[in-house]
Amino acid sequence: MSTARLETFADGVFAIAATLLILNVDSQVKEGSSAIGHQLVEIWPSYIGYAVSFVTIGIIWSNHHTVMGQLGRVNRTFLMLNIFLLMCVAFLPFPTRLVAENLRDRHELQPAALAYGATMTVMAVCYLSLWLYATRDGRLLRDDSDPRTVTGITRSYLPGAPIYLTATLLALVSPLASVALFGAIALFYVVESSFFGSEAIE
Amino acid sequence: MSTARLETFADGVFAIAATLLILNVDSQVKEGSSAIGHQLVEIWPSYIGYAVSFVTIGIIWSNHHTVMGQLGRVNRTFLMLNIFLLMCVAFLPFPTRLVAENLRDRHELQPAALAYGATMTVMAVCYLSLWLYATRDGRLLRDDSDPRTVTGITRSYLPGAPIYLTATLLALVSPLASVALFGAIALFYVVESSFFGSEAIE
Amino acid sequence: MSTARLETFADGVFAIAATLLILNVDSQVKEGSSAIGHQLVEIWPSYIGYAVSFVTIGIIWSNHHTVMGQLGRVNRTFLMLNIFLLMCVAFLPFPTRLVAENLRDRHELQPAALAYGATMTVMAVCYLSLWLYATRDGRLLRDDSDPRTVTGITRSYLPGAPIYLTATLLALVSPLASVALFGAIALFYVVESSFFGSEAIE
Amino acid sequence: MSTARLETFADGVFAIAATLLILNVDSQVKEGSSAIGHQLVEIWPSYIGYAVSFVTIGIIWSNHHTVMGQLGRVNRTFLMLNIFLLMCVAFLPFPTRLVAENLRDRHELQPAALAYGATMTVMAVCYLSLWLYATRDGRLLRDDSDPRTVTGITRSYLPGAPIYLTATLLALVSPLASVALFGAIALFYVVESSFFGSEAIE
């Protein structure tokens, strides 16, 4: 199987998971329950949840291609790790909805933030495992892969899991701070890309 | 990352957002609430909403390819701008449903039309930003891109945001006129393509 | 735009529309309303509706590729006709659900069958328009397209719209006969492919 | 039609069916019915159902590519068999939900397990038919396909249907044992891939 083949399936899951996020917003507005204008203002947490998770999925998608671009072949173990990663990606709309629906209820926000954070932490672990498995002893690397790029990717992926774990555990003390941190991480990536992202991507 | 890779993901989001529009129509017919035939006639605004938004997404998709066809490379900033654009595209089914469900209620139509118009205006701004960013000083253009085509695209994208902003603000005076204008814009593109679209597209 | 690009978007809409059909079956079984086993037997029309529409979409998808395989270029008018066709494809899950839910209610079946038939008739008209537009004076044909294949496709697409229109109008007299005819048409294509489909497809 | 074309459509159905599985989990948590944290713990069968069916679809997808990799051409009969296979794949989210929702209700679990098992058995039969049809007398095989690989695939696909049929019939005696067996089969594939999957896939 070529790496391109694997990307088609992955791209499909990324695109669908991102697009399904709108259902979370949509289900918040009920016909005839109260004035639409009022409801549209009331559900502002859903917009933020939509934006944060959409951008997060977009970033994971773009990182996925950076990873695939360094690989020259895949094997069945890699395929399985990739399926685990996609399982986390497709799961994300669910905790996103929980956080958005309960942002103003301090009591209910805690389990929601824990669910969101757990999903992101497991996803970061899957990501790192995928990458470390593929690069260990150059196992699946392209013959002409650039060692500096490979090391750079490893270095930038290592902090992912600890950061998300920290943000998740923070929910035990302050769910709101935890959720704010999830948003800040996404914002950081957007800003970083916008200011330092002018190099062409191969 | 090749431009082709980016298009696969984008095509996925476009296709899913367009196909999800049918859920707006579907949810309007409730089993056992009244005679199906009657309901099918009653929900005519949902059909129009479906058609207008489907065509709109189709046109944005085809424009997206016109844009990508001029580019030879992408960078992370472009990727991020593209994610913002797709975020608007995937958002569209939601305000489409609001407008369709409230077309006969002048009071409720106003916030719905504002939501639809705001989505389209932000999308037009994202589109123009994406294009201007990519073409400024030929940043991401193909080496053999045709200056006349590039200028032509810029000229045809510039009016998008002001037109949609005008149609949106019109909702403050007359929601129905605003919605009619949204439909007219889509119809204009269909007619324009049908009569003047016989040149082969590269 | 290459014909391949157009096919990616179309394939997405075909795949999503087909996969969404399961939601029609799924929504028929309500937790806690009565014994699951009983419900699973009761909703048999939903299984048939699922199968007929899935196969129908599959056949349209495969025909779509037969068409695209003869074309060497596309233009904006063709793009627009293609969007209209996809709009019908994405619409199909809705009347499928109506027919399946009302198969045992002669009164309600009539509008449902009319809606299904109207969708299929319009789709057949879109299909034929797309094909006739592309082939008229060889407008978008590949330089090396085979005249005999082109004539063969035209001949096999011409009866589509009249057949579906007949089946639709039949619903005015007998909705059940109309629905049976829709199923028979799909079955015909399956059987025809199974027995006479052993030639390799280019 | 090239085999690549067929894979694009199939990949779409696989990706969407897998991603739609999250809707089964999502619908289990109802806003305002009881504490979120409690609900999140209560619905653990939905997580397992999600994981098992996601991995199952992932494995079928990867096998589908192994099959396609051996073929050099397709014909309409093959296309139709492929559509039947995809029909089963897209159907899977429905019985997955039934099993997950009724895992703690011995009475209701039986029909749910039978529905899940029937879907998997039919899928395995479709899979085997597809493969046997394509390889009988080398009908659709690539000219340079490796006889040993082809025989290996045949041997590994043959037990699928009987195993799933056995697990299905087991539900008549013990639904729980049947469901455990479905999970064990998926787990077996994961473990097998993880330990013996280090050869590069072509």
GROMACS .gro file of N, CA and C in nm, chain B residues 44-137:
model
  282
  246TRP      N    1  -4.180   2.401   0.142
  246TRP     CA    2  -4.113   2.450   0.020
  246TRP      C    3  -3.992   2.541   0.048
  247PRO      N    4  -3.994   2.622   0.157
  247PRO     CA    5  -3.874   2.705   0.176
  247PRO      C    6  -3.748   2.619   0.198
  248SER      N    7  -3.765   2.498   0.254
  248SER     CA    8  -3.650   2.411   0.276
  248SER      C    9  -3.589   2.366   0.144
  249TYR      N   10  -3.674   2.344   0.042
  249TYR     CA   11  -3.621   2.304  -0.088
  249TYR      C   12  -3.536   2.416  -0.148
  250ILE      N   13  -3.589   2.539  -0.137
  250ILE     CA   14  -3.515   2.653  -0.192
  250ILE      C   15  -3.385   2.672  -0.116
  251GLY      N   16  -3.392   2.662   0.015
  251GLY     CA   17  -3.270   2.675   0.095
  251GLY      C   18  -3.169   2.570   0.057
  252TYR      N   19  -3.217   2.447   0.038
  252TYR     CA   20  -3.129   2.337  -0.003
  252TYR      C   21  -3.063   2.370  -0.136
  253ALA      N   22  -3.143   2.412  -0.233
  253ALA     CA   23  -3.089   2.439  -0.367
  253ALA      C   24  -2.991   2.556  -0.365
  254VAL      N   25  -3.028   2.665  -0.298
  254VAL     CA   26  -2.942   2.784  -0.296
  254VAL      C   27  -2.808   2.752  -0.230
  255SER      N   28  -2.811   2.684  -0.115
  255SER     CA   29  -2.685   2.658  -0.045
  255SER      C   30  -2.602   2.551  -0.115
  256PHE      N   31  -2.671   2.453  -0.177
  256PHE     CA   32  -2.597   2.351  -0.251
  256PHE      C   33  -2.522   2.415  -0.369
  257VAL      N   34  -2.593   2.498  -0.444
  257VAL     CA   35  -2.531   2.566  -0.557
  257VAL      C   36  -2.419   2.659  -0.509
  258THR      N   37  -2.444   2.729  -0.399
  258THR     CA   38  -2.342   2.819  -0.345
  258THR      C   39  -2.215   2.741  -0.309
  259ILE      N   40  -2.231   2.629  -0.240
  259ILE     CA   41  -2.113   2.547  -0.205
  259ILE      C   42  -2.047   2.494  -0.331
  260GLY      N   43  -2.129   2.455  -0.428
  260GLY     CA   44  -2.074   2.407  -0.555
  260GLY      C   45  -1.990   2.513  -0.624
  261ILE      N   46  -2.038   2.637  -0.622
  261ILE     CA   47  -1.965   2.746  -0.687
  261ILE      C   48  -1.835   2.777  -0.612
  262ILE      N   49  -1.843   2.778  -0.478
  262ILE     CA   50  -1.722   2.804  -0.399
  262ILE      C   51  -1.619   2.693  -0.426
  263TRP      N   52  -1.669   2.569  -0.434
  263TRP     CA   53  -1.579   2.458  -0.464
  263TRP      C   54  -1.510   2.478  -0.599
  264SER      N   55  -1.589   2.517  -0.700
  264SER     CA   56  -1.529   2.531  -0.833
  264SER      C   57  -1.432   2.650  -0.834
  265ASN      N   58  -1.464   2.758  -0.761
  265ASN     CA   59  -1.370   2.871  -0.751
  265ASN      C   60  -1.243   2.830  -0.677
  266HIS      N   61  -1.259   2.745  -0.575
  266HIS     CA   62  -1.145   2.699  -0.498
  266HIS      C   63  -1.044   2.630  -0.590
  267HIS      N   64  -1.095   2.556  -0.686
  267HIS     CA   65  -1.005   2.488  -0.778
  267HIS      C   66  -0.940   2.584  -0.876
  268THR      N   67  -1.018   2.687  -0.916
  268THR     CA   68  -0.959   2.790  -1.002
  268THR      C   69  -0.840   2.852  -0.930
  269VAL      N   70  -0.860   2.881  -0.801
  269VAL     CA   71  -0.751   2.939  -0.721
  269VAL      C   72  -0.633   2.843  -0.713
  270MET      N   73  -0.660   2.720  -0.673
  270MET     CA   74  -0.551   2.624  -0.654
  270MET      C   75  -0.475   2.598  -0.784
  271GLY      N   76  -0.549   2.608  -0.896
  271GLY     CA   77  -0.486   2.585  -1.025
  271GLY      C   78  -0.377   2.686  -1.058
  272GLN      N   79  -0.384   2.804  -0.992
  272GLN     CA   80  -0.284   2.907  -1.018
  272GLN      C   81  -0.163   2.897  -0.925
  273LEU      N   82  -0.177   2.812  -0.823
  273LEU     CA   83  -0.071   2.808  -0.721
  273LEU      C   84   0.026   2.692  -0.746
  274GLY      N   85   0.149   2.715  -0.713
  274GLY     CA   86   0.251   2.612  -0.733
  274GLY      C   87   0.297   2.551  -0.603
  275ARG      N   88   0.267   2.617  -0.491
  275ARG     CA   89   0.310   2.567  -0.362
  275ARG      C   90   0.219   2.627  -0.255
  276VAL      N   91   0.223   2.570  -0.134
  276VAL     CA   92   0.146   2.628  -0.022
  276VAL      C   93   0.241   2.641   0.097
  277ASN      N   94   0.204   2.726   0.192
  277ASN     CA   95   0.280   2.731   0.317
  277ASN      C   96   0.181   2.723   0.434
  278ARG      N   97   0.232   2.724   0.554
  278ARG     CA   98   0.143   2.701   0.669
  278ARG      C   99   0.043   2.812   0.690
  279THR      N  100   0.082   2.935   0.659
  279THR     CA  101  -0.014   3.045   0.671
  279THR      C  102  -0.131   3.023   0.575
  280PHE      N  103  -0.098   2.984   0.452
  280PHE     CA  104  -0.202   2.957   0.353
  280PHE      C  105  -0.293   2.844   0.401
  281LEU      N  106  -0.232   2.741   0.457
  281LEU     CA  107  -0.306   2.626   0.511
  281LEU      C  108  -0.406   2.672   0.616
  282MET      N  109  -0.362   2.761   0.702
  282MET     CA  110  -0.448   2.810   0.810
  282MET      C  111  -0.562   2.892   0.754
  283LEU      N  112  -0.532   2.979   0.656
  283LEU     CA  113  -0.637   3.058   0.592
  283LEU      C  114  -0.738   2.966   0.524
  284ASN      N  115  -0.687   2.858   0.467
  284ASN     CA  116  -0.774   2.763   0.401
  284ASN      C  117  -0.866   2.693   0.502
  285ILE      N  118  -0.811   2.662   0.619
  285ILE     CA  119  -0.893   2.599   0.724
  285ILE      C  120  -1.004   2.694   0.769
  286PHE      N  121  -0.972   2.824   0.778
  286PHE     CA  122  -1.076   2.921   0.815
  286PHE      C  123  -1.186   2.923   0.709
  287LEU      N  124  -1.145   2.919   0.581
  287LEU     CA  125  -1.244   2.918   0.473
  287LEU      C  126  -1.335   2.795   0.485
  288LEU      N  127  -1.273   2.679   0.506
  288LEU     CA  128  -1.352   2.555   0.516
  288LEU      C  129  -1.444   2.558   0.637
  289MET      N  130  -1.398   2.624   0.743
  289MET     CA  131  -1.481   2.638   0.863
  289MET      C  132  -1.612   2.712   0.831
  290CYS      N  133  -1.602   2.812   0.743
  290CYS     CA  134  -1.723   2.884   0.700
  290CYS      C  135  -1.811   2.794   0.612
  291VAL      N  136  -1.747   2.720   0.523
  291VAL     CA  137  -1.822   2.632   0.432
  291VAL      C  138  -1.901   2.529   0.514
  292ALA      N  139  -1.835   2.467   0.611
  292ALA     CA  140  -1.899   2.364   0.691
  292ALA      C  141  -2.007   2.422   0.783
  293PHE      N  142  -1.998   2.554   0.806
  293PHE     CA  143  -2.094   2.621   0.894
  293PHE      C  144  -2.226   2.647   0.822
  294LEU      N  145  -2.219   2.660   0.690
  294LEU     CA  146  -2.332   2.708   0.610
  294LEU      C  147  -2.464   2.630   0.629
  295PRO      N  148  -2.461   2.496   0.644
  295PRO     CA  149  -2.589   2.426   0.662
  295PRO      C  150  -2.672   2.478   0.780
  296PHE      N  151  -2.604   2.527   0.884
  296PHE     CA  152  -2.676   2.573   1.002
  296PHE      C  153  -2.762   2.698   0.974
  297PRO      N  154  -2.704   2.811   0.928
  297PRO     CA  155  -2.791   2.925   0.897
  297PRO      C  156  -2.888   2.898   0.782
  298THR      N  157  -2.852   2.806   0.691
  298THR     CA  158  -2.946   2.770   0.584
  298THR      C  159  -3.074   2.716   0.643
  299ARG      N  160  -3.058   2.627   0.741
  299ARG     CA  161  -3.175   2.570   0.808
  299ARG      C  162  -3.257   2.680   0.878
  300LEU      N  163  -3.188   2.772   0.947
  300LEU     CA  164  -3.258   2.879   1.019
  300LEU      C  165  -3.343   2.963   0.925
  301VAL      N  166  -3.285   3.000   0.809
  301VAL     CA  167  -3.359   3.082   0.713
  301VAL      C  168  -3.478   3.003   0.659
  302ALA      N  169  -3.455   2.876   0.620
  302ALA     CA  170  -3.562   2.795   0.560
  302ALA      C  171  -3.677   2.774   0.659
  303GLU      N  172  -3.643   2.749   0.784
  303GLU     CA  173  -3.748   2.721   0.883
  303GLU      C  174  -3.830   2.843   0.920
  304ASN      N  175  -3.770   2.963   0.899
  304ASN     CA  176  -3.838   3.084   0.946
  304ASN      C  177  -3.875   3.180   0.834
  305LEU      N  178  -3.883   3.127   0.711
  305LEU     CA  179  -3.905   3.216   0.598
  305LEU      C  180  -4.041   3.286   0.605
  306ARG      N  181  -4.137   3.221   0.670
  306ARG     CA  182  -4.272   3.280   0.674
  306ARG      C  183  -4.301   3.354   0.803
  307ASP      N  184  -4.196   3.372   0.885
  307ASP     CA  185  -4.215   3.442   1.012
  307ASP      C  186  -4.123   3.564   1.012
  308ARG      N  187  -4.180   3.679   0.973
  308ARG     CA  188  -4.100   3.799   0.953
  308ARG      C  189  -4.011   3.832   1.073
  309HIS      N  190  -4.062   3.806   1.191
  309HIS     CA  191  -3.988   3.838   1.312
  309HIS      C  192  -3.865   3.750   1.330
  310GLU      N  193  -3.885   3.620   1.309
  310GLU     CA  194  -3.777   3.524   1.329
  310GLU      C  195  -3.681   3.521   1.211
  311LEU      N  196  -3.731   3.570   1.096
  311LEU     CA  197  -3.646   3.565   0.977
  311LEU      C  198  -3.526   3.659   0.990
  312GLN      N  199  -3.545   3.769   1.062
  312GLN     CA  200  -3.437   3.868   1.070
  312GLN      C  201  -3.307   3.809   1.128
  313PRO      N  202  -3.310   3.751   1.250
  313PRO     CA  203  -3.184   3.694   1.302
  313PRO      C  204  -3.131   3.582   1.212
  314ALA      N  205  -3.222   3.505   1.151
  314ALA     CA  206  -3.178   3.396   1.063
  314ALA      C  207  -3.105   3.451   0.941
  315ALA      N  208  -3.162   3.556   0.881
  315ALA     CA  209  -3.099   3.617   0.763
  315ALA      C  210  -2.965   3.681   0.800
  316LEU      N  211  -2.960   3.741   0.918
  316LEU     CA  212  -2.834   3.801   0.964
  316LEU      C  213  -2.727   3.692   0.982
  317ALA      N  214  -2.768   3.578   1.037
  317ALA     CA  215  -2.673   3.468   1.058
  317ALA      C  216  -2.623   3.415   0.924
  318TYR      N  217  -2.716   3.399   0.828
  318TYR     CA  218  -2.678   3.350   0.695
  318TYR      C  219  -2.583   3.449   0.628
  319GLY      N  220  -2.622   3.575   0.633
  319GLY     CA  221  -2.541   3.678   0.568
  319GLY      C  222  -2.404   3.693   0.632
  320ALA      N  223  -2.400   3.686   0.766
  320ALA     CA  224  -2.271   3.698   0.834
  320ALA      C  225  -2.179   3.585   0.793
  321THR      N  226  -2.234   3.462   0.784
  321THR     CA  227  -2.153   3.348   0.741
  321THR      C  228  -2.097   3.370   0.601
  322MET      N  229  -2.185   3.416   0.510
  322MET     CA  230  -2.140   3.437   0.371
  322MET      C  231  -2.039   3.551   0.362
  323THR      N  232  -2.059   3.656   0.441
  323THR     CA  233  -1.966   3.769   0.437
  323THR      C  234  -1.828   3.729   0.488
  324VAL      N  235  -1.826   3.658   0.602
  324VAL     CA  236  -1.698   3.612   0.656
  324VAL      C  237  -1.631   3.518   0.556
  325MET      N  238  -1.712   3.432   0.492
  325MET     CA  239  -1.656   3.340   0.393
  325MET      C  240  -1.592   3.417   0.277
  326ALA      N  241  -1.662   3.521   0.230
  326ALA     CA  242  -1.608   3.601   0.120
  326ALA      C  243  -1.478   3.669   0.162
  327VAL      N  244  -1.472   3.716   0.287
  327VAL     CA  245  -1.350   3.779   0.338
  327VAL      C  246  -1.236   3.677   0.344
  328CYS      N  247  -1.267   3.556   0.395
  328CYS     CA  248  -1.166   3.450   0.401
  328CYS      C  249  -1.113   3.419   0.261
  329TYR      N  250  -1.207   3.413   0.167
  329TYR     CA  251  -1.171   3.380   0.030
  329TYR      C  252  -1.074   3.482  -0.028
  330LEU      N  253  -1.111   3.608  -0.010
  330LEU     CA  254  -1.029   3.715  -0.065
  330LEU      C  255  -0.892   3.718   0.004
  331SER      N  256  -0.890   3.699   0.136
  331SER     CA  257  -0.763   3.699   0.211
  331SER      C  258  -0.672   3.588   0.158
  332LEU      N  259  -0.731   3.470   0.143
  332LEU     CA  260  -0.658   3.355   0.092
  332LEU      C  261  -0.592   3.389  -0.042
  333TRP      N  262  -0.672   3.449  -0.129
  333TRP     CA  263  -0.625   3.478  -0.264
  333TRP      C  264  -0.519   3.588  -0.264
  334LEU      N  265  -0.548   3.695  -0.188
  334LEU     CA  266  -0.454   3.807  -0.185
  334LEU      C  267  -0.323   3.763  -0.120
  335TYR      N  268  -0.334   3.682  -0.012
  335TYR     CA  269  -0.212   3.633   0.052
  335TYR      C  270  -0.128   3.551  -0.046
  336ALA      N  271  -0.195   3.465  -0.123
  336ALA     CA  272  -0.124   3.374  -0.212
  336ALA      C  273  -0.059   3.448  -0.330
  337THR      N  274  -0.122   3.557  -0.372
  337THR     CA  275  -0.075   3.622  -0.494
  337THR      C  276   0.013   3.745  -0.467
  338ARG      N  277   0.005   3.802  -0.347
  338ARG     CA  278   0.087   3.919  -0.314
  338ARG      C  279   0.233   3.891  -0.350
  339ASP      N  280   0.288   3.973  -0.438
  339ASP     CA  281   0.427   3.954  -0.485
  339ASP      C  282   0.449   3.814  -0.544
   0.00000   0.00000   0.00000
